[in-house]
GROMACS .gro file of C-alpha atoms in nm:
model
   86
    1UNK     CA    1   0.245   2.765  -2.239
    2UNK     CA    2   0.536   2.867  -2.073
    3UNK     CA    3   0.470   2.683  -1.751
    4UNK     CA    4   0.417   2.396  -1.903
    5UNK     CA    5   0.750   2.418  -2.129
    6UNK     CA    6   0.987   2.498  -1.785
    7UNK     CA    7   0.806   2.203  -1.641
    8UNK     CA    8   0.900   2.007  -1.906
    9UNK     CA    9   1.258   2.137  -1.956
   10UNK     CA   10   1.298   2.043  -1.567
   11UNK     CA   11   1.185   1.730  -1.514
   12UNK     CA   12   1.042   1.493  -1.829
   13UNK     CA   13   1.307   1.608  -2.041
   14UNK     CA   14   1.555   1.597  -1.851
   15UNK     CA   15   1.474   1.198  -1.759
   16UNK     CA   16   1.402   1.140  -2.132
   17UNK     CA   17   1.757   1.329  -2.174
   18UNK     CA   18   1.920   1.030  -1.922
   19UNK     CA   19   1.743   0.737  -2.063
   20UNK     CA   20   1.874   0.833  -2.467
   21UNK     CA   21   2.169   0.879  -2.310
   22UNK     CA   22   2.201   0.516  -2.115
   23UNK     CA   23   2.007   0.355  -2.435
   24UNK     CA   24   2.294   0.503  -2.677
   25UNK     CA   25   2.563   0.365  -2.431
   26UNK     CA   26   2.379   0.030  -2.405
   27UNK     CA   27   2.351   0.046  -2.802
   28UNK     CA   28   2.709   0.107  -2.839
   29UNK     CA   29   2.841  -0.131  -2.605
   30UNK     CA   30   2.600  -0.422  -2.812
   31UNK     CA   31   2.395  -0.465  -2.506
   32UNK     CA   32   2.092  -0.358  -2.693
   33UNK     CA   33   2.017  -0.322  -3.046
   34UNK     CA   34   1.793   0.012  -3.124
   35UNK     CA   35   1.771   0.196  -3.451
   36UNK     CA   36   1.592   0.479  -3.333
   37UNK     CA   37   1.689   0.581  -2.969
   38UNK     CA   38   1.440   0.873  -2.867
   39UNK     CA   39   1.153   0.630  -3.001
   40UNK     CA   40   1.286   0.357  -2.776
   41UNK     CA   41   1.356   0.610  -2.457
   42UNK     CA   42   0.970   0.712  -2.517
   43UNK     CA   43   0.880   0.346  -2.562
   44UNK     CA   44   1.042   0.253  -2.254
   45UNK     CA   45   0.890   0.533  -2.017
   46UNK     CA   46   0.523   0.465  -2.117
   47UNK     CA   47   0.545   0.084  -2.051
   48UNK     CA   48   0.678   0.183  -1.733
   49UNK     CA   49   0.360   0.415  -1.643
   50UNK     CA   50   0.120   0.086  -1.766
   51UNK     CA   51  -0.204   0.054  -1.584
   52UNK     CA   52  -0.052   0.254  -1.271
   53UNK     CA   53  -0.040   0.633  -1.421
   54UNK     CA   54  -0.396   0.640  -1.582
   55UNK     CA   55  -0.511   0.528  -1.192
   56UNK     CA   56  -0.354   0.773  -1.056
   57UNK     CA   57  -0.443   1.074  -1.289
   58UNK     CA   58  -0.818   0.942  -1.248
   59UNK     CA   59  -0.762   0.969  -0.870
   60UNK     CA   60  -0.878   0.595  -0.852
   61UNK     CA   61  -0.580   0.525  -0.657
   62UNK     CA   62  -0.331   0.697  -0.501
   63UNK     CA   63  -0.044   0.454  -0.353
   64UNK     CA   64   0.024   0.135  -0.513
   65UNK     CA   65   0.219  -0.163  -0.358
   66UNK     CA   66   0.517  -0.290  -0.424
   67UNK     CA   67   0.398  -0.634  -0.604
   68UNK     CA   68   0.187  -0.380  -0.821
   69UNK     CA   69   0.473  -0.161  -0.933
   70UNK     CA   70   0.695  -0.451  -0.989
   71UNK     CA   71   0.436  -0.614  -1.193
   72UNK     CA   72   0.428  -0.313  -1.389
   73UNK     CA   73   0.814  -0.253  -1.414
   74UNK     CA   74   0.889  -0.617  -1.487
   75UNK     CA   75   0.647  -0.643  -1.734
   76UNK     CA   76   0.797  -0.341  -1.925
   77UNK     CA   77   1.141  -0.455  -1.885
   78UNK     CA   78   1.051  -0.858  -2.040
   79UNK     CA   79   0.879  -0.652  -2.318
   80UNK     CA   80   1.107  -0.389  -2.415
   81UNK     CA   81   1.437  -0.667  -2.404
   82UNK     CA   82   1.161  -0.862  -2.654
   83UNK     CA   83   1.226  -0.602  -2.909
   84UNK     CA   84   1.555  -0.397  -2.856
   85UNK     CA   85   1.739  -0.733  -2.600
   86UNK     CA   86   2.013  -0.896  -2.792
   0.00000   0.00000   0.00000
């Protein structure tokens, strides 16, 4: 259990830590309009990992091109701007 909480602590957290943190300024600012910020952070990073993460854990694939990942990452961006864009 440790392990897996310094892994955490060092990496996931810390991105989770930098995307509340950018949300809340974007919030602020007007650019965005979230109620709850961690949900939307966590919201955000799972669209992102759509399709592509679950192939890679499986070991179906191991690269992915770039039309693939932008696919992905546009698709989460048009979808989270649906809910939080003002």
């Amino acid at each position: 259990p440790e392990l897996g909480q310094e892994f955490y602590e060092s990496g996931p957290m810390m991105v989770r830590t930098r995307i509340v943190d950018y949300l809340t300024d974007a919030t602020k600012r007007g650019d965005l309009q979230i109620a709850d910020v961690p949900l939307a952070a966590d919201q955000f990073a799972e669209l992102c990992k759509a399709d592509l993460f679950p192939r890679m854990v499986f070991n179906i694939n191991r690269t992915f091109t770039p039309a693939e990942i932008n696919r992905v990452v546009d698709g989460a961006v048009a979808m989270f701007m649906a809910r939080y864009g003002r």
